[in-house]
Tab-separated table of C-alpha atoms in Angstrom:
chain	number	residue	atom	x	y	z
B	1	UNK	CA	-22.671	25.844	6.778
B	2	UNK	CA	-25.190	23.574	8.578
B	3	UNK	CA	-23.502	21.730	11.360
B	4	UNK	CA	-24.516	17.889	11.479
B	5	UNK	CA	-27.063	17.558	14.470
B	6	UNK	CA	-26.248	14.142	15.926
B	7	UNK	CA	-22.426	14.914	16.399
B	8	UNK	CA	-21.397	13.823	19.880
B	9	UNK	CA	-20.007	15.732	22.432
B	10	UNK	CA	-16.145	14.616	21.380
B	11	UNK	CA	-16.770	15.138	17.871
B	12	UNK	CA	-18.164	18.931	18.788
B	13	UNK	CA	-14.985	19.671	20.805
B	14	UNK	CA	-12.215	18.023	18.127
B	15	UNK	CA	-9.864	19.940	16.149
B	16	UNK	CA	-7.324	17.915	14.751
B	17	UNK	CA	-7.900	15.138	12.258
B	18	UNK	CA	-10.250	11.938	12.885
B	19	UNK	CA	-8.203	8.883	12.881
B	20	UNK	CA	-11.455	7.163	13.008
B	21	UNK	CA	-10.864	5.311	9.553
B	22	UNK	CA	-7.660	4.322	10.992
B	23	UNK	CA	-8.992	2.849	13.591
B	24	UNK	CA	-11.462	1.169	12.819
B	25	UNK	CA	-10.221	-0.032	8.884
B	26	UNK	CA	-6.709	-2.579	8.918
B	27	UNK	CA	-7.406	-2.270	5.383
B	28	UNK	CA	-7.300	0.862	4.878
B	29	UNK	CA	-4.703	1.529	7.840
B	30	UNK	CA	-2.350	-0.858	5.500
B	31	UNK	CA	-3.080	1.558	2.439
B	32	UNK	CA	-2.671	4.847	3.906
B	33	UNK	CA	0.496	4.212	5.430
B	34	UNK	CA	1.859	2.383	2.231
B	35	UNK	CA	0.428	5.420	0.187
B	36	UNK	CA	2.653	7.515	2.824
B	37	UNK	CA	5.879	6.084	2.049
B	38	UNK	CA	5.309	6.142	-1.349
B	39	UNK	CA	4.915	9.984	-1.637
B	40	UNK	CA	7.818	10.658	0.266
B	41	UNK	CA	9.481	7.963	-2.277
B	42	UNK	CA	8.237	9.652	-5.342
B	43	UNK	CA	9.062	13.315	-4.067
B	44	UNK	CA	12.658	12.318	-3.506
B	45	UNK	CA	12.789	10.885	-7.600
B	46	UNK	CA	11.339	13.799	-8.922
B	47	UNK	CA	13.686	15.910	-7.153
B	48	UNK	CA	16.622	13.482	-8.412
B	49	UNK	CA	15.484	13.588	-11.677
B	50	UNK	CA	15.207	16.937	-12.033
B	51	UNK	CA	19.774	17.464	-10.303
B	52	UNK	CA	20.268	14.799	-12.715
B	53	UNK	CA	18.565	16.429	-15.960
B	54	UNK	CA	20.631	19.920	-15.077
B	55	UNK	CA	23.724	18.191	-14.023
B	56	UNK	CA	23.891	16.388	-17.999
B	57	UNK	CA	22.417	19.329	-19.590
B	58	UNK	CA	23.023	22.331	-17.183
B	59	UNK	CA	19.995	23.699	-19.112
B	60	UNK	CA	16.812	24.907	-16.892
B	61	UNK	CA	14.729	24.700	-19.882
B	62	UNK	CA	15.646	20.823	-20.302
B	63	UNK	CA	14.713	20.383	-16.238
B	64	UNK	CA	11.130	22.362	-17.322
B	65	UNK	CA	10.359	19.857	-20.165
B	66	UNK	CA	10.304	17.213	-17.113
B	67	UNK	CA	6.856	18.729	-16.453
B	68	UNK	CA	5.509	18.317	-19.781
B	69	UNK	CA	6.774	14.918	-20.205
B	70	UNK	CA	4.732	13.988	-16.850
B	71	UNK	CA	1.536	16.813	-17.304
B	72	UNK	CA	0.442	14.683	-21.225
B	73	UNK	CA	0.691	11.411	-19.883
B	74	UNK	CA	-1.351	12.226	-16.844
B	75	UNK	CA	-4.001	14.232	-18.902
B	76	UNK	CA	-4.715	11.390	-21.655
B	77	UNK	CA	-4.143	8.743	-19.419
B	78	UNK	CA	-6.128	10.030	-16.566
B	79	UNK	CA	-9.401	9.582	-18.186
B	80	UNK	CA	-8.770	5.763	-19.706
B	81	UNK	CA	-7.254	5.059	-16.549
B	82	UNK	CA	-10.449	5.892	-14.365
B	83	UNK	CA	-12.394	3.674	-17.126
B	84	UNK	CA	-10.133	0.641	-16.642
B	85	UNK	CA	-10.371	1.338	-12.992
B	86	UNK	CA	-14.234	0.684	-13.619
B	87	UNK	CA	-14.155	-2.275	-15.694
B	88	UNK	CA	-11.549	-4.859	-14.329
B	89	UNK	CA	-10.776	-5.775	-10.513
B	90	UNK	CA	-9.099	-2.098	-9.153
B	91	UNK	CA	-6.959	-4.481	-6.420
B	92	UNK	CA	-5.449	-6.077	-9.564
B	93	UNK	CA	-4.962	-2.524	-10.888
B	94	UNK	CA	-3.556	-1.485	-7.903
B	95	UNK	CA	-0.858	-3.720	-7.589
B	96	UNK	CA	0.052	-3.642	-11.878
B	97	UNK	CA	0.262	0.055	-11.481
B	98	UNK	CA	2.620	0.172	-8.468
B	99	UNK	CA	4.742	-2.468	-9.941
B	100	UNK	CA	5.558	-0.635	-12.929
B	101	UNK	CA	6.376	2.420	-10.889
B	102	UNK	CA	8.510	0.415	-8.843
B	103	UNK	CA	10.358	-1.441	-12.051
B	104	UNK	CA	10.897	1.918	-13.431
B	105	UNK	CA	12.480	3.558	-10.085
B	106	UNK	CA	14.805	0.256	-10.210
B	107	UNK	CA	15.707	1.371	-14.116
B	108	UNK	CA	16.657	4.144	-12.536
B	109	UNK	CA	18.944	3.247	-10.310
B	110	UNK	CA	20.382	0.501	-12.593
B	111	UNK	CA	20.895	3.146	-15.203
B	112	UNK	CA	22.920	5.479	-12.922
B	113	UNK	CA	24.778	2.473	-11.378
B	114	UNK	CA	26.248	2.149	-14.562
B	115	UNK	CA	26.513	5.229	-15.588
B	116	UNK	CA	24.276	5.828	-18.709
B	117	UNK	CA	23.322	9.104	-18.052
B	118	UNK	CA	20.857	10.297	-21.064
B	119	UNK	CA	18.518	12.823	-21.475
B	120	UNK	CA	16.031	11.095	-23.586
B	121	UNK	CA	16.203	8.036	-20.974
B	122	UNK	CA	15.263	9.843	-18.156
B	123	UNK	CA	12.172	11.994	-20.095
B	124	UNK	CA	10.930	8.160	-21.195
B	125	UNK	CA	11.042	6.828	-17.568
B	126	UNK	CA	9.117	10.241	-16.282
B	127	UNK	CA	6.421	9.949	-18.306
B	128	UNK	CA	6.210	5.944	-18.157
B	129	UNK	CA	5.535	7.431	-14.392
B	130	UNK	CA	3.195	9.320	-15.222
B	131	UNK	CA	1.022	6.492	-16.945
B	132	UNK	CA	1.071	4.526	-14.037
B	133	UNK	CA	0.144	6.944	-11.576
B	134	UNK	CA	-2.636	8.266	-14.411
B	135	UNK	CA	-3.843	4.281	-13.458
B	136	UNK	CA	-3.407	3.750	-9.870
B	137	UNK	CA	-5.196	6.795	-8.633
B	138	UNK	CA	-8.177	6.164	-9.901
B	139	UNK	CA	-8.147	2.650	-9.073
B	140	UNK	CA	-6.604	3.507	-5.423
B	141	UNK	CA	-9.368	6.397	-4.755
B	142	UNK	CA	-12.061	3.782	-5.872
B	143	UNK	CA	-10.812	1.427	-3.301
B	144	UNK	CA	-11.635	3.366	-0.322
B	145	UNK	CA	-15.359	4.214	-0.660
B	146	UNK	CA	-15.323	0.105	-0.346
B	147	UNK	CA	-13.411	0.133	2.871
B	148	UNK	CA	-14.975	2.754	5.022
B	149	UNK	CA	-18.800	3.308	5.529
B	150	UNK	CA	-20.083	6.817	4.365
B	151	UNK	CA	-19.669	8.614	7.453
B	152	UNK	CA	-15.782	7.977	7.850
B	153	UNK	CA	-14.706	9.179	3.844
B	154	UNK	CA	-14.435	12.661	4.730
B	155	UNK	CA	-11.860	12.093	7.757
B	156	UNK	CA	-10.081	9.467	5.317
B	157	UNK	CA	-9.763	11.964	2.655
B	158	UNK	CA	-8.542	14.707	5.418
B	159	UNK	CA	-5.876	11.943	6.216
B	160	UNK	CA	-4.653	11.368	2.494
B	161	UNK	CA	-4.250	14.609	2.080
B	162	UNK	CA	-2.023	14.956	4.923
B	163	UNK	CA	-0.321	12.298	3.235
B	164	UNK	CA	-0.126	13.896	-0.174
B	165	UNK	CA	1.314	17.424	1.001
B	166	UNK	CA	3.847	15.825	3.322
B	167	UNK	CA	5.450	13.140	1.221
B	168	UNK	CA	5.834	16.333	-1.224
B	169	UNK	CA	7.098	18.599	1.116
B	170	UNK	CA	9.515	15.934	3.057
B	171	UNK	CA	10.255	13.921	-0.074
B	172	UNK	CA	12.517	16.370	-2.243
B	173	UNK	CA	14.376	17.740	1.076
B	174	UNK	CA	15.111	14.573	1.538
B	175	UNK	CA	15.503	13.488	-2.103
B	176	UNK	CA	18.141	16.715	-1.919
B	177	UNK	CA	20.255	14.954	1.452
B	178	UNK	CA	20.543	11.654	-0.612
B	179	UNK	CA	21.823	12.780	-3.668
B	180	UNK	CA	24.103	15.254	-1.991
B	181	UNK	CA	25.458	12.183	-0.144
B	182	UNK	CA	24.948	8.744	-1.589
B	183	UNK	CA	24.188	10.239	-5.460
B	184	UNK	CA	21.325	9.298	-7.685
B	185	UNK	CA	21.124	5.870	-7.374
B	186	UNK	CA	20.482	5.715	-4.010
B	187	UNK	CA	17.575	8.001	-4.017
B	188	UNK	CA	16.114	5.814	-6.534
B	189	UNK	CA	16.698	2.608	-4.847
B	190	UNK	CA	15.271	3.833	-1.856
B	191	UNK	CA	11.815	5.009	-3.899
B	192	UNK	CA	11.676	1.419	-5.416
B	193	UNK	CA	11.909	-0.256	-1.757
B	194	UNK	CA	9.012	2.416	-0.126
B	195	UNK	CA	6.537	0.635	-2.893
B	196	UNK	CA	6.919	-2.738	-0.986
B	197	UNK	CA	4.773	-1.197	1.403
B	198	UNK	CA	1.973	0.276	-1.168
B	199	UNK	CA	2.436	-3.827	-2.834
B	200	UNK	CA	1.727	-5.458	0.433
B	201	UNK	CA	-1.110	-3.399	1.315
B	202	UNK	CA	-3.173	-4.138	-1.875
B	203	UNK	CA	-1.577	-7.296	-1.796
B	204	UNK	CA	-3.872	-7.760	1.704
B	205	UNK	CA	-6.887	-6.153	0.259
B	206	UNK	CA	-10.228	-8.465	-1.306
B	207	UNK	CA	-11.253	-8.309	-4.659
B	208	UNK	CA	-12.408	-4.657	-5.804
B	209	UNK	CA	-14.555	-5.743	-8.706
B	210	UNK	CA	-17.099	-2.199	-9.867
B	211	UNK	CA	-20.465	-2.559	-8.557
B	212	UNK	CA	-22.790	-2.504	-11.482
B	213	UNK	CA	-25.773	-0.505	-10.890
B	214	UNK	CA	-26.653	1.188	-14.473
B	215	UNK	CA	-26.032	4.393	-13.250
B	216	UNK	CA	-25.487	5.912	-16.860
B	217	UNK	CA	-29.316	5.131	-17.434
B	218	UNK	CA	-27.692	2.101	-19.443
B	219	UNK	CA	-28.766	-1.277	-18.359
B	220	UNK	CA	-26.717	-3.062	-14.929
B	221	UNK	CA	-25.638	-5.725	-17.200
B	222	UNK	CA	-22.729	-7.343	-15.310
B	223	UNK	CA	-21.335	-8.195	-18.216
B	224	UNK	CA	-20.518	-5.297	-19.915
B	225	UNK	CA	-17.161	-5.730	-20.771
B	226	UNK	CA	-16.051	-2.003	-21.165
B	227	UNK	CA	-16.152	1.114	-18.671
B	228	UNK	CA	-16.611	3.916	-21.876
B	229	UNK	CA	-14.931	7.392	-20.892
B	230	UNK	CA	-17.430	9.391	-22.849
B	231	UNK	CA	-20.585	7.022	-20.745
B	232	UNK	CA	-18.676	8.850	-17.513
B	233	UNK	CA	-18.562	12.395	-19.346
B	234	UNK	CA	-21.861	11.964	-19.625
B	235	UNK	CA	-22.999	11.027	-16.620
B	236	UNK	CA	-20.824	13.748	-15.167
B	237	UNK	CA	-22.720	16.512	-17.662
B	238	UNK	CA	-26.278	15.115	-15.929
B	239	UNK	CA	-25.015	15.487	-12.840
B	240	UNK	CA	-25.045	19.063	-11.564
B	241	UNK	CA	-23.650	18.800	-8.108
B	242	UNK	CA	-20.675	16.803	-9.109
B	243	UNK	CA	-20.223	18.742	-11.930
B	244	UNK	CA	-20.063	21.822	-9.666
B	245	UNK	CA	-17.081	20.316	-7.720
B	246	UNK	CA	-15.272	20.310	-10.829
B	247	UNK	CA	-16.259	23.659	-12.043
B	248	UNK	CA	-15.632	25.595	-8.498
B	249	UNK	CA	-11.954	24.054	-8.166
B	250	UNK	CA	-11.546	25.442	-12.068
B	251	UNK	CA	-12.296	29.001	-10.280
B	252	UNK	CA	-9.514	28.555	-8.147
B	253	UNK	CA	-6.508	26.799	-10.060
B	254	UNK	CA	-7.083	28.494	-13.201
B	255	UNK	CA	-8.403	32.232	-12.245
B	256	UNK	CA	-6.206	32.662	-8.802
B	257	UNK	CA	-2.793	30.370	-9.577
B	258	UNK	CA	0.593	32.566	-9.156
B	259	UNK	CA	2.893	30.080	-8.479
B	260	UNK	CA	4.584	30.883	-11.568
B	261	UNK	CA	5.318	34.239	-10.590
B	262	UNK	CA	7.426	33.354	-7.205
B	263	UNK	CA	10.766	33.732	-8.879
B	264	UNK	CA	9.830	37.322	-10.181
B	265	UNK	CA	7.563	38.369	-6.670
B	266	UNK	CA	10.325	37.070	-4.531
B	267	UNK	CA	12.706	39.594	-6.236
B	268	UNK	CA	10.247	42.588	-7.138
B	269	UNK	CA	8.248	42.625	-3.983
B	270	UNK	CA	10.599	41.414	-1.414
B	271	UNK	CA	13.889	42.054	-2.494
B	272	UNK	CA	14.782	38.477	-2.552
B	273	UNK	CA	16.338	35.245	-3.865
B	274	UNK	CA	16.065	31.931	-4.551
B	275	UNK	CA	15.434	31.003	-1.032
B	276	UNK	CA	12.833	34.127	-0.832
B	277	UNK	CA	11.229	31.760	-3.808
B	278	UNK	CA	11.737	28.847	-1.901
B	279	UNK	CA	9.706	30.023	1.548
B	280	UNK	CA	6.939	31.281	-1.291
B	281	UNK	CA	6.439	27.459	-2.935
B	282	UNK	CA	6.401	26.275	0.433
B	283	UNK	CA	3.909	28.619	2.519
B	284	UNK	CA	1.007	26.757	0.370
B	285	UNK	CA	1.683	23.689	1.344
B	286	UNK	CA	2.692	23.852	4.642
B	287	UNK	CA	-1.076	25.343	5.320
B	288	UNK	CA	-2.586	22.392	3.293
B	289	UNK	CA	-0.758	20.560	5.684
B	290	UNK	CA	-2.101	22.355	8.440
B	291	UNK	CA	-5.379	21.851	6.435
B	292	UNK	CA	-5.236	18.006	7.267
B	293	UNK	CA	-3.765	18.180	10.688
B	294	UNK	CA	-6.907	20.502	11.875
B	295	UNK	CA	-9.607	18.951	9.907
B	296	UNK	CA	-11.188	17.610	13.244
B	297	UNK	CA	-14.313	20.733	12.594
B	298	UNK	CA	-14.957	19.314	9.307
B	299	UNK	CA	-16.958	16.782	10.628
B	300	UNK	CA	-19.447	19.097	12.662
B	301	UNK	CA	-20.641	19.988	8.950
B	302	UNK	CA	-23.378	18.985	6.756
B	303	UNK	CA	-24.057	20.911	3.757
B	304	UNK	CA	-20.640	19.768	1.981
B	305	UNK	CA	-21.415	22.367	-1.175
B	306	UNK	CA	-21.449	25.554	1.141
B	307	UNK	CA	-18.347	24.565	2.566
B	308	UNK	CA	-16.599	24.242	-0.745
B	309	UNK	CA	-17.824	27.773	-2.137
B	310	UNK	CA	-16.746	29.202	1.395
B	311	UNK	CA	-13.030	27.894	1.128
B	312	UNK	CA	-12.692	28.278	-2.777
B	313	UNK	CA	-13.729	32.226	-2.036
B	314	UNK	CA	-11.399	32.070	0.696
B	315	UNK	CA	-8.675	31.222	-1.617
B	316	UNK	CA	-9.304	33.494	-3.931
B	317	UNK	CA	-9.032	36.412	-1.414
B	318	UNK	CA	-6.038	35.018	0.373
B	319	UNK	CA	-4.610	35.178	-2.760
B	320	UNK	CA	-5.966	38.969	-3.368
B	321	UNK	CA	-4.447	40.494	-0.768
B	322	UNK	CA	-0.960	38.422	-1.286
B	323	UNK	CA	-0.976	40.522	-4.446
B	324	UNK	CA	-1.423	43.393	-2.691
B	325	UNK	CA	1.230	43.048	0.713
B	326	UNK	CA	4.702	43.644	0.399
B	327	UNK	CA	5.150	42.719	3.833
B	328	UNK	CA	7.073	38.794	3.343
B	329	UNK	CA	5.885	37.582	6.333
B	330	UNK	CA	1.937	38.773	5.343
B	331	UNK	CA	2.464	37.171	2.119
B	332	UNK	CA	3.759	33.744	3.132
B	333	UNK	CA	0.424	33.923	5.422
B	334	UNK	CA	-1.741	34.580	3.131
B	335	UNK	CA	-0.221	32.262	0.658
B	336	UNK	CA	-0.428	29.139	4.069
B	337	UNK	CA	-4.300	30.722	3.915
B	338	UNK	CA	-4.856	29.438	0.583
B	339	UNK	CA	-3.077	26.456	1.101
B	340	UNK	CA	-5.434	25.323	4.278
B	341	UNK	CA	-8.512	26.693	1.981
B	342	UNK	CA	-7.651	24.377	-0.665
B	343	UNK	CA	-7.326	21.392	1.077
B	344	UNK	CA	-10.752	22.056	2.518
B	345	UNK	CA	-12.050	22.275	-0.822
B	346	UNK	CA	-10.699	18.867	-1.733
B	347	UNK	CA	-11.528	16.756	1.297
B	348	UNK	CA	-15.318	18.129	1.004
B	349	UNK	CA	-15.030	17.725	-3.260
B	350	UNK	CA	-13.681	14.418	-2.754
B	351	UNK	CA	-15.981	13.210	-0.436
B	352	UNK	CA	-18.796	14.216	-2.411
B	353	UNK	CA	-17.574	12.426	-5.459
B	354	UNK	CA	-16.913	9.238	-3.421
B	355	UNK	CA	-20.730	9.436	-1.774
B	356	UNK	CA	-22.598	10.251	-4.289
B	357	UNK	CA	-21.346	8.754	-7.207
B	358	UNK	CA	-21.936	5.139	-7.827
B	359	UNK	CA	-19.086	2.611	-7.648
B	360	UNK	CA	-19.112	2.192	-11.356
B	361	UNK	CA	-18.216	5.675	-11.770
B	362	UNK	CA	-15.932	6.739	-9.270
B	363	UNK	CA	-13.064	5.176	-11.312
B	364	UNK	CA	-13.935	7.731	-14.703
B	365	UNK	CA	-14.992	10.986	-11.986
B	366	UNK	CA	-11.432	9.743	-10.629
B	367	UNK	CA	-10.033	10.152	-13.806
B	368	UNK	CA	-11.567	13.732	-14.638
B	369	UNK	CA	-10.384	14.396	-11.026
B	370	UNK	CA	-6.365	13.866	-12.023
B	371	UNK	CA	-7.215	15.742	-15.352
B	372	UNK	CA	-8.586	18.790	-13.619
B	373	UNK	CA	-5.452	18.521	-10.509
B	374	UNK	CA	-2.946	18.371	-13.625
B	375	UNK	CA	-4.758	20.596	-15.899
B	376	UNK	CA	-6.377	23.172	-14.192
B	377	UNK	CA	-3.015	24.680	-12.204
B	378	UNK	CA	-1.112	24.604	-15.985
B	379	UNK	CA	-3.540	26.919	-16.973
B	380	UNK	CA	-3.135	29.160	-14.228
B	381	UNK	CA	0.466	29.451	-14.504
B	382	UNK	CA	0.134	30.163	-18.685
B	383	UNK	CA	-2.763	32.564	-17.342
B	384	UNK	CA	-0.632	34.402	-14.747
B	385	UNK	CA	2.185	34.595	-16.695
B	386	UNK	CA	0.231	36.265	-19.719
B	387	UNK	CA	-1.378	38.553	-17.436
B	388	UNK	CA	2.081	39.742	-15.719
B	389	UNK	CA	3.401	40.303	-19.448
B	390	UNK	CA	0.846	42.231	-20.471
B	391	UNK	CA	0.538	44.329	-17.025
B	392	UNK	CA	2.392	43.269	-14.250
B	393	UNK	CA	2.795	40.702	-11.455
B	394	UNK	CA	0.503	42.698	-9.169
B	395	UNK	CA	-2.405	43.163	-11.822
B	396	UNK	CA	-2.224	39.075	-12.480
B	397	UNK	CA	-2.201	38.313	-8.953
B	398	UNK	CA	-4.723	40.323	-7.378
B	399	UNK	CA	-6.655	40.434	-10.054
B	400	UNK	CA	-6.726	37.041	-10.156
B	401	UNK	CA	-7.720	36.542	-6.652
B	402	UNK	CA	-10.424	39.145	-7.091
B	403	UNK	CA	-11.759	36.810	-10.737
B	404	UNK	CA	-12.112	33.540	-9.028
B	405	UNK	CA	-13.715	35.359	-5.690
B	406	UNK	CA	-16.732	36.913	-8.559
B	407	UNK	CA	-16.872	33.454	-10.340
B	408	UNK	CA	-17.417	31.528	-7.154
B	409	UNK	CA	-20.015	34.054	-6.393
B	410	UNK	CA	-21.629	33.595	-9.772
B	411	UNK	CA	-21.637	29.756	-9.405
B	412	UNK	CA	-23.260	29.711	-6.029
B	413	UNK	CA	-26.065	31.861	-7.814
B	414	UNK	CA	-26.442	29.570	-10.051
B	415	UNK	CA	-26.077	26.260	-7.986
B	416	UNK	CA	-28.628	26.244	-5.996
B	417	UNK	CA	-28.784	22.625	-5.167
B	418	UNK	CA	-25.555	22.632	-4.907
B	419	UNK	CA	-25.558	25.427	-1.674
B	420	UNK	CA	-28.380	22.727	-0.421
B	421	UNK	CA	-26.406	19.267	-1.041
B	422	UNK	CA	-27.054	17.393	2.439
B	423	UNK	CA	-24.238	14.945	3.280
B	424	UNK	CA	-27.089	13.215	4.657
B	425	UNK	CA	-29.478	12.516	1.954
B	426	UNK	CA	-26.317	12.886	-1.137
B	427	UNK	CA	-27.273	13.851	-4.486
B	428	UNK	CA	-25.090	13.506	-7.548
């Protein structure tokens, strides 16, 4: 990995994240704080959701179905979402979006004030959710490529995902606390007041109309009425170094995914429990934590595709030798390994896709994005678990370390550009 040559003498010596953006952006300051008390909002209802699913039912299977309910919305609404995020004013978006998640965390909280506890209401409100965060992300991630200049989107991405992987490992604990003391309602209530802060900061923003620049090889016409989702498949086919962000994290989330194995590891390998399974879920994303915190040596580099085949390889063998420790403490290492190597992966992915991408695309690439994040780790679990059936939990996990360390080696063969992408001169 090339290191950027004009990098001051600060820059050369920092570690932990650049609040540059921060700094420099009330804008975006506004957003990433309201996006920060958000998470932590939404982690504590779909924690709540799922004590309040078991406590009616007392059925794990019914608490399960909670991630279907939210995985179909996402995937189909992911894609139209980023194309509506491309065609209308993404501030407007922004806001419609947020409201509904905030009506529907007051429905909520009405509905357990007076005590109509249903099944079937609470699967409707999670995947009503899931529609409106399939809409604001891609209109929220749009937004910030028109707040920051080039040079500052890879420390803002390092800082939203600090924000992502601690609102979802704070919010449930404390999700957890409130229930245990206040019940249900309260949870929700509080999740419905941390979106005043996400409202306010759009409410601040200007008007994020798409930039028309007829990057599908279509005319600019500012007129078009209609962002098409098949127009942004198809720019995404003719471009090889975006497509290759896509295609790498598919190495890693579908080849080299055991999370659905913890419950039987944590018993087989370490003798353990449900708090042995516990520390396992965790140890990923306390090191994509850490991945955000130290993200100050991101900046020093240059060639943005390098770095993404480095940390999706080192993923993949983080994950190999998990499979093949039965040491807990080794494991819960390795697994904080691959947690910091993925969040590498996506600040430099989502960087790229932000730079060089044109605005009138980054809502539909946004959309594939959420697709691929809610796709591609469903797939690895279904993958996993097959592979532990048919062999055992050892075979699936180190073998599937080993698969995604050969297929990242086999795309950086082929992806040559792609090992040469220049954050200086970016190329879709």
């Amino acid at each position: 990995m090339t290191t950027t040559p004009q990098a001051t003498e600060p820059e050369q010596r920092r570690v932990f994240a650049d609040l540059t953006p921060l700094r420099t952006s009330a804008d975006y300051r506004r957003l990433w704080f309201g996006n920060s008390v958000t998470w932590v909002g939404q982690g504590m209802t779909t924690l709540a959701i799922s004590l309040q699913i078991y406590d009616i039912t007392r059925s794990p299977f019914s608490v399960g179905l909670v991630g279907l309910f939210s995985l179909v919305p996402l995937v189909v609404f992911g894609l139209y979402g980023g194309a509506i995020a491309d065609t209308v004013d993404r501030r407007k978006l922004g806001l419609a979006s947020a409201s509904g998640s905030a009506a529907l965390s007051i429905a909520l909280a009405g509905a357990a004030f007076a005590g109509f506890h249903h099944v079937w209401f609470l699967y409707g409100i999670v995947a009503l959710q899931a529609v409106c965060a399939a809409l604001n992300a891609p209109a929220r991630s749009s937004m910030i490529p028109r707040l920051l200049p080039p040079e500052q989107l890879r420390a803002a991405n390092a800082l939203n995902s600090m924000t992502t992987t601690f609102g979802t490992l704070v919010g449930p604990s404390l999700g957890g606390v409130i229930v245990g003391l206040a019940g249900y309602q309260t949870a929700y209530l509080i999740d419905a007041m941390a979106f005043s802060a996400s409202l306010y900061a759009m409410w601040r923003l200007p008007s994020m109309l798409p930039e028309r620049t007829g990057a599908t090889g279509a005319p600019p016409a500012e007129g078009r009425g209609r962002a098409s989702v098949l127009d942004g498949l198809r720019f995404l086919a003719t471009r090889p170094n975006l497509r290759m962000t896509f295609l790498s994290d598919f190495c890693a989330m579908i080849l080299a995914h055991p999370r659905a194995l913890f419950p039987a590891v944590a018993v087989l390998w370490y003798d353990g429990d449900a708090k042995t399974t516990g520390l396992l879920v965790a140890a990923p994303a306390f090191g994509a934590l850490l991945g955000g915190v130290l993200s100050g040596w991101q900046g020093r580099i240059r060639h943005h595709g390098q770095a993404i085949l480095l940390a999706v390889a080192a993923w993949g063998t983080a994950i190999a030798v998990f499979g093949l420790t039965r040491n807990l403490w080794l494991g819960l290492l390795m697994l904080a390994l691959a947690g910091y190597s993925d969040t590498v992966s996506m600040i430099f992915r989502n960087t790229m896709m932000q730079v060089a991408a044109p605005d009138e695309m980054r809502g539909r690439l946004q959309g594939v994005f959420i697709v691929v994040v809610a796709g591609g780790p469903r797939l690895g679990d279904f993958l996993a678990g097959s592979v532990a059936d048919l062999t055992s939990p050892a075979v699936a996990v180190t073998g599937g370390g080993i698969a995604c360390v050969l297929a990242i080696g086999a795309l950086a063969l082929y992806g040559r550009g792609f090992r040469r992408y220049d954050a200086l001169d970016p190329t879709p």
